[in-house]
Each structure stands twice: as structure tokens, then as C-alpha cells.
Coordinates of C-alpha atoms in Angstrom, one line a residue:
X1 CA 7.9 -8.1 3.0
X2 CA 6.3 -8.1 -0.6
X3 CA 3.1 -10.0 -1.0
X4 CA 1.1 -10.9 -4.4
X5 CA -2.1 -10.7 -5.3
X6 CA -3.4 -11.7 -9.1
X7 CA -5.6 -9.4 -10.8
X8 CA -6.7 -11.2 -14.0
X9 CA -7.3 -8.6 -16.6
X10 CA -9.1 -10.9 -19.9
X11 CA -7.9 -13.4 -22.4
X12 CA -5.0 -14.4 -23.9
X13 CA -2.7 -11.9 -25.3
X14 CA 1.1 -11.3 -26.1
X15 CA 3.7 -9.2 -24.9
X16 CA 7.3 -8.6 -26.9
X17 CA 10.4 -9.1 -24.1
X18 CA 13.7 -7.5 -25.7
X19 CA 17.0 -8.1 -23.7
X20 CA 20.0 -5.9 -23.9
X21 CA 23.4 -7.5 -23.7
X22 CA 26.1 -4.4 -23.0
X23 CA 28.9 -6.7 -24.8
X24 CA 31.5 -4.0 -25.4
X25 CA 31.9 -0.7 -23.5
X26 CA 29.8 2.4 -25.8
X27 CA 31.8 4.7 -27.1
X28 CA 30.9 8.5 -26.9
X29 CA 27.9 9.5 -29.1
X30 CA 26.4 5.5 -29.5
X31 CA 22.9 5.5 -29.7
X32 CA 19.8 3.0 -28.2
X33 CA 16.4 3.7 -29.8
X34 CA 13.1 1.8 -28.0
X35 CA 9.8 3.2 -29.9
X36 CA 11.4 5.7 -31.2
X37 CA 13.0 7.8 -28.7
X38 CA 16.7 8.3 -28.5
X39 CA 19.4 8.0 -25.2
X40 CA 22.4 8.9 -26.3
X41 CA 25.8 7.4 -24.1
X42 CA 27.8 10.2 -23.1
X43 CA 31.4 10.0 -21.4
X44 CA 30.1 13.3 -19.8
X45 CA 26.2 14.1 -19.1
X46 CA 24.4 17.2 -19.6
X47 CA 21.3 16.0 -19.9
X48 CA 20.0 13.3 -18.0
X49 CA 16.7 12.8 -19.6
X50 CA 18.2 11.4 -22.7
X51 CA 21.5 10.6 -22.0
X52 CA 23.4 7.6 -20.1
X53 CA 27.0 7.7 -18.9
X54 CA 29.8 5.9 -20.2
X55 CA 31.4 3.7 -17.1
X56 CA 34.6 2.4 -17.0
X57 CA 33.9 -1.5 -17.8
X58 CA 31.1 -2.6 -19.7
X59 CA 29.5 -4.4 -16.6
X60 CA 29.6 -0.6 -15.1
X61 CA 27.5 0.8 -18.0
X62 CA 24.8 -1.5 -18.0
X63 CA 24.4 -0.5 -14.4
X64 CA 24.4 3.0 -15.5
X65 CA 22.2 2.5 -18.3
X66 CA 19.5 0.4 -15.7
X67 CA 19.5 3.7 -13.8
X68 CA 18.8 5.5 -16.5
X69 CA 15.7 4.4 -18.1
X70 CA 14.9 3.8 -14.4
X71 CA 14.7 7.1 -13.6
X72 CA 13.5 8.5 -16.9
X73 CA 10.9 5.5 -18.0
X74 CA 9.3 4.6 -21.5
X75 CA 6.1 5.2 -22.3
X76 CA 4.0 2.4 -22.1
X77 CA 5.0 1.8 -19.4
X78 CA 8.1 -0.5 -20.3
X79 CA 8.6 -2.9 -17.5
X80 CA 12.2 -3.0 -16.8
X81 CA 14.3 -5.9 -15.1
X82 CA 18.1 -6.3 -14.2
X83 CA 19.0 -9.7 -15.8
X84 CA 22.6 -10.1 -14.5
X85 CA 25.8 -8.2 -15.0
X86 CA 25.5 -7.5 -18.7
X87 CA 22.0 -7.4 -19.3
X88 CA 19.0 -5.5 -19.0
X89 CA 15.4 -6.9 -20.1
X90 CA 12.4 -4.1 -21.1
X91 CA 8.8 -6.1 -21.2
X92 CA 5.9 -3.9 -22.8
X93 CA 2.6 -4.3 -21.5
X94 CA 0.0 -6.4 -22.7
X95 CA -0.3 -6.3 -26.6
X96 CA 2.4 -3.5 -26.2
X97 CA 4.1 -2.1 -29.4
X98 CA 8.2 -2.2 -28.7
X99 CA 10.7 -1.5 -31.7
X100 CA 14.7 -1.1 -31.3
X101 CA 17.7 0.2 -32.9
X102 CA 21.3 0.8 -32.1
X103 CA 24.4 3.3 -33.5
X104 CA 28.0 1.8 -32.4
X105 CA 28.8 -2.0 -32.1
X106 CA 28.2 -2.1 -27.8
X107 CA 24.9 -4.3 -27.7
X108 CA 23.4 -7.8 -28.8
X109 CA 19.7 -7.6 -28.8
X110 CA 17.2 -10.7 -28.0
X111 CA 13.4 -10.1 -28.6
X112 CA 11.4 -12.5 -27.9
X113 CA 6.9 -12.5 -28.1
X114 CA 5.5 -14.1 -25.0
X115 CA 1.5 -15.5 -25.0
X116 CA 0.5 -14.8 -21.9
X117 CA -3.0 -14.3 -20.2
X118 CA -3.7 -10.5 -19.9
X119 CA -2.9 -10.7 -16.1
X120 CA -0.1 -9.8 -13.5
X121 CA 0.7 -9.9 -10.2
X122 CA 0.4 -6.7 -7.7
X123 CA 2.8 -6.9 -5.2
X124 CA 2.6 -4.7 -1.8
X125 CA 3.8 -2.5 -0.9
X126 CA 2.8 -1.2 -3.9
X127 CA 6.2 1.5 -3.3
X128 CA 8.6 -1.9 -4.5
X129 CA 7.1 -1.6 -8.5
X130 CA 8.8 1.7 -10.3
X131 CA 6.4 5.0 -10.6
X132 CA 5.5 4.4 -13.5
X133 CA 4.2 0.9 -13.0
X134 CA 2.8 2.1 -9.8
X135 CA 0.2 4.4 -11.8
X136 CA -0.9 1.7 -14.1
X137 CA -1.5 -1.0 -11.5
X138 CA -3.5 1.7 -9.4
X139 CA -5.5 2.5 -12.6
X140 CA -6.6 -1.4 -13.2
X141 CA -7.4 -1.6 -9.6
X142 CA -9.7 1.6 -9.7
X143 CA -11.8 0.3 -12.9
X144 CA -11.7 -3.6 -11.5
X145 CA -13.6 -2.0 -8.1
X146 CA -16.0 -0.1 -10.5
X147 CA -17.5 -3.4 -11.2
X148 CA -18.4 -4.1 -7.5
X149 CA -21.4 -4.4 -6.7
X150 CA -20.9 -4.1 -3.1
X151 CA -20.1 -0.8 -1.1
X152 CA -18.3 0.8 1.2
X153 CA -19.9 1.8 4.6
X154 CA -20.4 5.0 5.4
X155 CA -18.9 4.0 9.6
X156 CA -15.3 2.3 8.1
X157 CA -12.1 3.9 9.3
X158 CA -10.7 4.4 6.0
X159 CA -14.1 6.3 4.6
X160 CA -13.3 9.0 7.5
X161 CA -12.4 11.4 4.8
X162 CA -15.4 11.4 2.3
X163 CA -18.3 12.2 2.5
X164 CA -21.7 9.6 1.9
X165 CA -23.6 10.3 -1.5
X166 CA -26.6 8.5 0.3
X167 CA -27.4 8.0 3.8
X168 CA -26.8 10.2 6.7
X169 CA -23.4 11.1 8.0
X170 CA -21.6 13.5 10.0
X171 CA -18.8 15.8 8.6
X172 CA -16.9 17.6 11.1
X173 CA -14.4 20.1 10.5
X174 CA -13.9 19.7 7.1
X175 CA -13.3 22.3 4.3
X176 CA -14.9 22.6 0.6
X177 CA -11.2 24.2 -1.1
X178 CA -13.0 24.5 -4.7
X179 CA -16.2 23.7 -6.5
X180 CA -20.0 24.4 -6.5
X181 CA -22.8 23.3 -4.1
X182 CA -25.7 23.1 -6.6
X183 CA -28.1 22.8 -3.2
X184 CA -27.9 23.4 0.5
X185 CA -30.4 22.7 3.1
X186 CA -29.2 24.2 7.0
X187 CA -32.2 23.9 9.0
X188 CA -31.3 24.4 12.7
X189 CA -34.4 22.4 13.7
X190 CA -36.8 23.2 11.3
X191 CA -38.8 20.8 9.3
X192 CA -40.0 22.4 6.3
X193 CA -38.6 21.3 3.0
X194 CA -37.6 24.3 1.4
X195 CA -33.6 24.3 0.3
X196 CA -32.5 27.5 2.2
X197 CA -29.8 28.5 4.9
X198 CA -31.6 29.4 8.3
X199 CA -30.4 30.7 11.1
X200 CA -31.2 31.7 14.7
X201 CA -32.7 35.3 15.3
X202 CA -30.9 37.8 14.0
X203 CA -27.8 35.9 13.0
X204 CA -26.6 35.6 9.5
X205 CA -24.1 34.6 6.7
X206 CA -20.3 36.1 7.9
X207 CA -17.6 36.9 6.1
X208 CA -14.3 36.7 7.6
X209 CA -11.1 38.8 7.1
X210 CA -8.0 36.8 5.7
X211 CA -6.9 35.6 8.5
X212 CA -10.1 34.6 10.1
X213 CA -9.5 36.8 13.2
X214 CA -12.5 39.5 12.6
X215 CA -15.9 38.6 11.2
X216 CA -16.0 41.9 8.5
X217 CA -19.5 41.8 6.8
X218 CA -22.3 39.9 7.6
X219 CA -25.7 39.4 5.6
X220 CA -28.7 38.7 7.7
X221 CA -32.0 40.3 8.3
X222 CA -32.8 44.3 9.4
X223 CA -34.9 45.0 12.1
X224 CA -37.7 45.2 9.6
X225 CA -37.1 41.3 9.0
X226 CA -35.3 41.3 5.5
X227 CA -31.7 40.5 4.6
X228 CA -29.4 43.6 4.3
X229 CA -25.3 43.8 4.3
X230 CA -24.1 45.0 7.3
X231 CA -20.4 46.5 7.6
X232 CA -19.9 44.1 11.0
X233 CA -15.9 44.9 11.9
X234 CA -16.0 47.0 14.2
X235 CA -19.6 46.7 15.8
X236 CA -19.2 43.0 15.8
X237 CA -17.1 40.6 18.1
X238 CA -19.5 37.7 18.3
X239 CA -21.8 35.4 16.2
X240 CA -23.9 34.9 18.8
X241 CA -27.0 36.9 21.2
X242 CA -26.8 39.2 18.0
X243 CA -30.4 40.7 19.3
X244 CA -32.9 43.2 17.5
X245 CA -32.1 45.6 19.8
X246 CA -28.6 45.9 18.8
X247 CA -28.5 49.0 16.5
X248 CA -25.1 48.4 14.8
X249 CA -26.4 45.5 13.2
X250 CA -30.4 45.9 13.0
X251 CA -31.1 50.0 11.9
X252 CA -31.1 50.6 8.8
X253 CA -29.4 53.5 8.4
X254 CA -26.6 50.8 9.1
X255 CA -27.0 48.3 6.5
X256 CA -24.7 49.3 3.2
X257 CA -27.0 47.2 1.3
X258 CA -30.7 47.6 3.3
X259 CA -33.9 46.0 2.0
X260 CA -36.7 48.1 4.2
X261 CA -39.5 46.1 2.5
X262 CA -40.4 43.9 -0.8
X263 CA -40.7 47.2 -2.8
X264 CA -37.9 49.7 -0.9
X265 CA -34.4 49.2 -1.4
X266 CA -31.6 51.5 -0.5
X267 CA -28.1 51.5 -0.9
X268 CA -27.1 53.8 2.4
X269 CA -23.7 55.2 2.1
X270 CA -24.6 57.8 4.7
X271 CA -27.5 59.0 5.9
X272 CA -28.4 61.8 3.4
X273 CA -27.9 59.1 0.2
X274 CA -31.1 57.6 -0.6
X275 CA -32.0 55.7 -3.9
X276 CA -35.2 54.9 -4.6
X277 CA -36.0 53.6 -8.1
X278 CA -34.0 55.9 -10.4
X279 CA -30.1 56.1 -8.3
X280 CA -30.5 59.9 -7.5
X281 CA -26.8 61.6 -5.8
X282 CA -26.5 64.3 -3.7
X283 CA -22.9 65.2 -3.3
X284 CA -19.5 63.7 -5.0
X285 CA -19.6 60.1 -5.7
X286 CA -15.6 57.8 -5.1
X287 CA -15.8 54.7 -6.9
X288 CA -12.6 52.7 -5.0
X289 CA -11.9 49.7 -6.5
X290 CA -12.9 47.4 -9.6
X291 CA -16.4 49.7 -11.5
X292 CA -18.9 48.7 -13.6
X293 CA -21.2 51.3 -15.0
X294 CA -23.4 49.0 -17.7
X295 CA -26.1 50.4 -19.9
X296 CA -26.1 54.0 -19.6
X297 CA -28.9 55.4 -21.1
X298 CA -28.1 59.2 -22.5
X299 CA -25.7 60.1 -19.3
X300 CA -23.5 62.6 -18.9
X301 CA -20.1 62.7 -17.3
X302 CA -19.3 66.0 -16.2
X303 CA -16.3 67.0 -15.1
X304 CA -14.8 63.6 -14.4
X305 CA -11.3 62.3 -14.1
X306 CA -10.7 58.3 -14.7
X307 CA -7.2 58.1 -13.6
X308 CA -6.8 54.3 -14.9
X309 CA -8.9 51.6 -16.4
X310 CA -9.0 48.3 -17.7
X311 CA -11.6 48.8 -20.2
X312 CA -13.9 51.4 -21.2
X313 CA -16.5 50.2 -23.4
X314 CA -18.9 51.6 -25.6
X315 CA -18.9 54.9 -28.0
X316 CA -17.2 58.0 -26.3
X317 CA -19.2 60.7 -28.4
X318 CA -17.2 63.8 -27.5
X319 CA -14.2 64.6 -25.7
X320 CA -14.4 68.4 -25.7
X321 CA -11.7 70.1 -23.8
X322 CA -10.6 66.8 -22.5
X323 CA -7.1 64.7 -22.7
X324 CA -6.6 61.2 -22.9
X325 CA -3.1 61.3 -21.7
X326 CA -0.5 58.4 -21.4
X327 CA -3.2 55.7 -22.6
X328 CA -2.4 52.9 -24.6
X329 CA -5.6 52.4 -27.4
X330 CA -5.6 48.7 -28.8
X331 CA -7.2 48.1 -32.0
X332 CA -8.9 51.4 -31.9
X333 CA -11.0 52.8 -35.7
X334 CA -10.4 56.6 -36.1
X335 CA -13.1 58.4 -38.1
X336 CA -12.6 62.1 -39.7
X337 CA -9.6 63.8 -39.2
X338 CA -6.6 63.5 -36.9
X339 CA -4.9 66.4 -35.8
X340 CA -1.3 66.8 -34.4
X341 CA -0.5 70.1 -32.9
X342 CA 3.1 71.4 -32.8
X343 CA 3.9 70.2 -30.0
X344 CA 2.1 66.3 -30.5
X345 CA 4.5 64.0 -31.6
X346 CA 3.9 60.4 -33.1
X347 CA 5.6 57.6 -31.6
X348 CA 6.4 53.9 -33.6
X349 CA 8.0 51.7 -30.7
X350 CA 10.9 49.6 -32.6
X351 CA 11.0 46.2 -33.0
X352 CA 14.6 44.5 -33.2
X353 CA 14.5 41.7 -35.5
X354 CA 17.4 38.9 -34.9
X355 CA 16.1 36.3 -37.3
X356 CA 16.4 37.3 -41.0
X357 CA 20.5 36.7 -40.6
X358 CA 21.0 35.8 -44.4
X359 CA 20.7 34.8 -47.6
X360 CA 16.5 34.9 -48.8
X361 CA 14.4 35.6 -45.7
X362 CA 11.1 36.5 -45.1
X363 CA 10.1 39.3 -42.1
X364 CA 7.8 38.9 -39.8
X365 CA 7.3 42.4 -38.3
X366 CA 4.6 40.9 -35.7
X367 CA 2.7 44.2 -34.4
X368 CA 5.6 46.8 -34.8
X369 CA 5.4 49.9 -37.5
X370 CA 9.2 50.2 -36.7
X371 CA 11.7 47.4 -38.1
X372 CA 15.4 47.3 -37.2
X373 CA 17.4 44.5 -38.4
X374 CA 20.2 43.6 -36.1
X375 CA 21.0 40.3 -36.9
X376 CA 22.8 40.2 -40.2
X377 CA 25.6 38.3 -41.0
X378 CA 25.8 37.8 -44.9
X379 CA 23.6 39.9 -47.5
X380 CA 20.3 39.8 -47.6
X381 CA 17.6 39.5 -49.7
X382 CA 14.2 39.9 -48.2
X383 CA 11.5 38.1 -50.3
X384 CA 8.4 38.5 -48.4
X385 CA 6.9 39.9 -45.4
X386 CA 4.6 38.5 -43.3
X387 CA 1.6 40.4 -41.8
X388 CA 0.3 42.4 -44.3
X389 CA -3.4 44.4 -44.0
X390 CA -4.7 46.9 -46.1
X391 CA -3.1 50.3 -45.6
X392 CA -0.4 49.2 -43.2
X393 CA 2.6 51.1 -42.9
X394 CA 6.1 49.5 -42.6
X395 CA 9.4 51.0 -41.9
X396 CA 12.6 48.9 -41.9
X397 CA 16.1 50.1 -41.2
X398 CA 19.3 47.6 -42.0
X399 CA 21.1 48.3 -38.9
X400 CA 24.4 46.7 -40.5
X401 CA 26.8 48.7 -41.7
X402 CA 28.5 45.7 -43.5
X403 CA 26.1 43.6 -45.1
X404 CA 23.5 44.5 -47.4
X405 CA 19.5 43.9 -47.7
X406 CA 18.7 43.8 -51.0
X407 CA 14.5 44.2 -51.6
X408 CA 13.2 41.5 -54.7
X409 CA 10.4 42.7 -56.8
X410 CA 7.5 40.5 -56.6
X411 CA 9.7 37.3 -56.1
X412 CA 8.6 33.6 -56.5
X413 CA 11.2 32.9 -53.7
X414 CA 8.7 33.8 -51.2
X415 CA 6.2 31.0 -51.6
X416 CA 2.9 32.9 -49.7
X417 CA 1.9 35.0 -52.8
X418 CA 0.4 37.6 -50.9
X419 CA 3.9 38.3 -48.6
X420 CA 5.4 39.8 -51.6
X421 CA 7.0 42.9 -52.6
X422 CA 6.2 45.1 -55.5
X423 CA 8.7 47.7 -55.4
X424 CA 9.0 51.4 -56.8
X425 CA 11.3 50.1 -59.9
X426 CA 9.5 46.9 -60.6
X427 CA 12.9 45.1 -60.3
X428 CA 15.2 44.2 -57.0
X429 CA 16.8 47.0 -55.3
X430 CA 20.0 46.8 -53.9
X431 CA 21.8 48.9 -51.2
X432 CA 25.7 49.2 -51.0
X433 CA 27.6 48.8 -47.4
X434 CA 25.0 48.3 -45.3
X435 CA 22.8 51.0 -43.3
X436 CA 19.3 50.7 -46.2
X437 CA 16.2 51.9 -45.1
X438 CA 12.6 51.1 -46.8
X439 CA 9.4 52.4 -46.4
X440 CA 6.3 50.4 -47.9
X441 CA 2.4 50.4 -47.5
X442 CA 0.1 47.3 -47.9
X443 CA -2.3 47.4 -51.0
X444 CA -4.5 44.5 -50.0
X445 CA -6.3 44.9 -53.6
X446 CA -2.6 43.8 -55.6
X447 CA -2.5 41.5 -52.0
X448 CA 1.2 42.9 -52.0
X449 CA 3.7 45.3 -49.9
X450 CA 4.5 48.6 -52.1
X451 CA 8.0 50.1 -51.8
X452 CA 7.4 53.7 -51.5
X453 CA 10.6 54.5 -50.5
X454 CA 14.5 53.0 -50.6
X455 CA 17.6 54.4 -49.0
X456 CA 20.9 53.1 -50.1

């Protein structure tokens, strides 16, 4: 059973009605426009976003076309009704825009502009209205409760899932997915107002493996009284009777993170490892996992290997007898002289270009150094390139061996001045039978590509 309840909204206002009267069955490819979006009728559907089946009768495709915008609504929302066998109605909303248009000779259209007071009825279940109406009714009822000036209590049954903003109320077994606490008082008895988490004697702050089967690190206080990390896995079982007498969790030659008093920290990785002030290492040092070392001040890295790394800031000031093999540099500024021995080689990856096909085109080589065309289907003639920087280097290579790609000097076909091509002739080179190759350089002070090269 449905029930109604009016919400009234404000004053007068008007919406537009428009009935549509299927009077003749479409034919394939008619058209219906509302606001400017397009369904299409279709004796066969391929897309069922935007397109409505063609039924046998006429009655039969209005039914198809109800379903249609049913499942695929207007913005707006459109309110849609079934009028009877021919005819559909679509209501906008209150002072709603609603335009409409037709290709074919299927439909009669009746619009009609209704004054109506800027209310409607909500009917529950809420589930009879379409989705689409469901949201906005939901969204009216949300800001018409924001003028309340009552509340809800904190004891209802249907609060049971949030918590109280004032007041005091018990959560139980509830779980914070994402977001901040700002502040967090967890007392255990005591009175004092400080914001802190407390706990009993020697307990602390656990961390639990994924699965939430072994408690793996815990952070709570040393036998001397302040907090240190404790590796807890395999020492640990319990949260509780945790006493200072337990050495796994209270020594400090334990604790992987150990404060021993206000002024003494460590960081114990065994017990021969001691840093006090400046980090002093005896021994080799395994950094497993993501590394930050930030702010070195005049180091030296002797004999080290990174085998991989996100980033690695900073200046490197010498690599002397080193190798930086298999690395990819991005964006890197060489300085002084680069030397290839005879066995370096210098790699361009190639970049296949499918979308200068014919006719006057304009390349965009993105980031590649390396240009093969391998989408030709007509001659040629390239304009303009895209992406040009001072000193760049460009290679393209006319992987047809039909069509030709003709180069045009400093053409007014290309309509971004500085895309343009000067070439080596100061006139358009051609090529014969396909298979051309060009070699050009940026000149950012002529704001042009130079040919330097041109194989027919």
C-alpha cells in the first residue's frame, strides 16, 4: 500500500507537461529530442542508452519507448507517466526548462504550462517513484528537516548507528573506516583533563597483523617509564598482565625505537648499534623497504649499490668509476661533455603515428625523438608539427611505400605559427613512391622546425 504525504516546497510556480501521441509506427532512424538530447528508434538496438526499439504496432512502441526513457531518465528529473495505449506524458519539475523536436512523421505533441504551487506529494514506499525521482524527493526531505528545530534523541532505535555530537553515549563495536580524529580523550578512570590515550601499567597502543590474529608492534612505555616501539610478535600473545618484569617487552635493549630518558634516544637494531646525537654505524647498514635519507650534509657514499629507486633527489657530484645501468632519467640537464664509448649505443624508442592519414596534417610527435608514420592512405603534406623546444631533435620516417609525404616550407596551412617548417630549400619538398625520411631541429629563436635533412 502507497500512502501520501504533502511536502509544500514555496509559492506559486509553473511546470511545462508535454504529451507524446505514438500515431504511426517510427520508422528506422526517426528521431525524439527533449532538451536537447537525442533517442534514436531503431528496428535493432545497439545501444540502449539512446536508442528505443521499433515494435511491431504502434501501441507496442510506445510501450517500448516508456521503457526506455524509464530506464535511461532525463535530466531534470523529467517525471514520466503512462497516459494510455498511445501516449506517454514527461512533466519537468517545478519552473523546469523542457524543449522537443521530432525527425519522421510517428508522433503528435501536446505541451501544455501548468500553475501550480511549488509542492508534491511523497508517496511510500518511497521504492514506487523511479530512481531518479527517488533522489530528488530524498534531497527536499533532507533540507526541509534542516529547518527543525527539534532533535533526535540520542536513546531512539533508528539513531543506533550514529554517534551523539553532544551528550554522552555509548558506541560499541563500531569501526572508524576513514577520516581524522582531531582529539581523543581515553582515560580509564582518570580525571585529569588533559587530551591523551592512557592505559593500564605497562600496556600500550597495538598494532595488529592483517588479519588481526597476532598483535605485531606495540608502543607503550620501557621499564624506565617512557614510550618506546617494541617488536611484540613473537614475545607477545596477550594485551593484558603485560608486567615490568617482562623483559621482552620492558628492556631496552628490546625496544627498536627506545627512549631511555628526555635527553637519550636510541634506535637499537642490536645490541652493539647505539646512536646518540650524531647516527654513528658500526658494521653494514640494509635499508629494506621504502628510504628516505633527507638533508645530507657533505656525506659520502662509499661503495654503495642502489639496485632500484623511485627518486633520487638532489645533485649527484661525481660518479667515478660507477654505472648507472638500465635507468630511465626523466627530464634530466646534462652539463659538459657526453661521451659514448664504442661499445655505448644511443637508443630513440619509436613512436608509430596512425593519425596524419592524408591530405594537410599536422604531427604531434608527443615525447618520441623517433617518428614512423603508419597510417597513410593518400599523399601527404605535413604543415606543422606540434611540440617544438629549442634544440629538439626530430626524426620521421614515411613508412608507406605508396603514398608520399610531401614537407611545406613555412606554410600558412598550418595555423599555430610557431608549428611550422622552414625547410633546407625554402620551398616544399616532395618525395616519390613513398618510403621519405626527415630529419629537423627546433630553432626556438625563428619559433620554427628546420629541415636538416630529406630522403626521397
Amino acid at each position: 500500500m502507497a500512502i501520501a504525504l504533502t511536502v509544500c516546497i514555496g509559492e506559486a510556480a509553473t511546470r511545462k507537461a508535454l504529451q507524446i501521441d505514438v500515431s504511426t509506427n517510427p520508422s528506422d532512424g526517426d528521431t525524439l529530442v527533449i532538451n536537447g538530447v537525442t533517442r534514436t528508434w531503431k528496428t535493432s538496438v545497439a545501444t540502449a542508452s539512446t536508442q528505443i526499439e521499433i515494435a511491431a504496432t504502434a501501441a507496442l512502441s510506445k510501450e517500448k519507448l516508456f521503457l526506455q526513457i524509464a530506464a535511461n531518465p532525463y535530466t531534470g528529473p523529467l517525471i514520466l507517466q503512462s497516459v494510455d495505449a498511445d501516449s506517454i506524458k514527461l512533466t519537468t519539475q517545478v519552473d523546469g526548462a523542457l524543449t522537443y523536436s521530432e525527425s519522421g512523421s510517428w508522433s503528435t505533441f501536446t505541451l501544455s504550462t501548468l500553475t501550480v504551487t511549488s509542492a508534491y506529494n511523497v508517496r511510500m514506499p518511497i521504492t514506487v517513484e523511479p530512481a531518479a525521482t527517488r533522489i530528488t524527493i530524498a534531497n527536499d526531505l533532507v533540507t526541509a528537516m534542516a529547518s527543525a528545530t527539534g532533535a533526535f534523541g540520542t536513546t531512539d532505535a533508528h539513531m543506533a548507528n550514529f554517534a551523539s555530537l553532544t551528550g554522552s553515549q555509548t558506541v560499541t563495536s563500531k569501526t572508524l573506516q576513514t577520516g581524522y580524529i582531531d582529539s581523543l580523550t581515553s582515560r580509564n578512570g582518570s580525571t585529569d583533563d588533559n587530551t591523551s590515550i592512557e592505559t593500564t601499567a605497562y600496556q600500550g597502543i597495538h598494532f595488529w597483523d592483517w588479519n588481526n590474529q597476532n598483535r605485531v608492534y606495540s608502543i607503550r612505555p620501557n621499564n624506565n617509564g617512557f614510550p618506546s616501539v617494541f617488536y611484540t610478535y613473537a614475545s607477545a600473545t596477550a594485551n593484558t598482565a603485560v608486567a615490568t618484569s617482562d623483559a621482552n617487552l620492558t628492556l631496552n635493549t628490546d625496544a627498536l625505537l627506545n627512549v631511555a630518558s628526555a635527553d637519550n634516544r636510541y634506535l637499537r637494531l642490536g645490541a652493539a648499534n647505539t646512536a646518540t646525537d650524531d647516527l654513528t654505524v658500526s658494521g653494514d647498514v640494509e635499508f629494506q623497504g621504502e628510504t628516505y635519507i633527507v638533508n645530507g650534509q657533505g656525506g659520502t657514499l662509499t661503495d654503495v649499490t642502489i639496485a632500484t629507486a623511485t627518486s633520487i633527489g638532489g645533485t649527484i657530484g661525481s660518479l667515478s668509476g660507477g654505472t648507472i645501468a638500465s635507468s630511465t632519467l626523466t627530464s634530466p640537464t646534462l652539463s659538459g661533455s657526453v661521451t659514448l664509448t664504442s661499445g655505448g649505443k644511443l637508443h630513440h624508442a619509436r613512436y608509430d603515428d596512425t593519425t596524419v592519414t592524408s591530405g594537410n596534417a599536422t604531427l604531434n610527435p608527443y615525447s618520441a625523438t623517433f617518428v614512423r608514420l603508419t597510417g597513410l592512405t593518400a599523399d601527404v603534406n605535413l604543415v606543422g608539427i606540434e611540440g617544438g623546444a629549442d634544440g629538439r631533435m626530430l626524426y620521421i620516417f614515411n613508412n608507406d611505400s605508396t603514398w608520399d609525404l610531401k614537407i611545406m616550407h613555412d606554410s600558412s596551412l598550418e595555423t599555430t605559427a610557431a608549428n611550422r617548417i622552414y625547410t633546407n630549400t625554402e620551398g616544399d619538398r616532395s618525395g616519390t613512391s613513398g618510403f621519405n625520411m626527415g630529419i629537423f631541429i627546433y630553432d626556438s629563436s625563428a619559433s620554427r622546425w628546420i629541415m636538416l635533412s630529406w630522403e626521397t
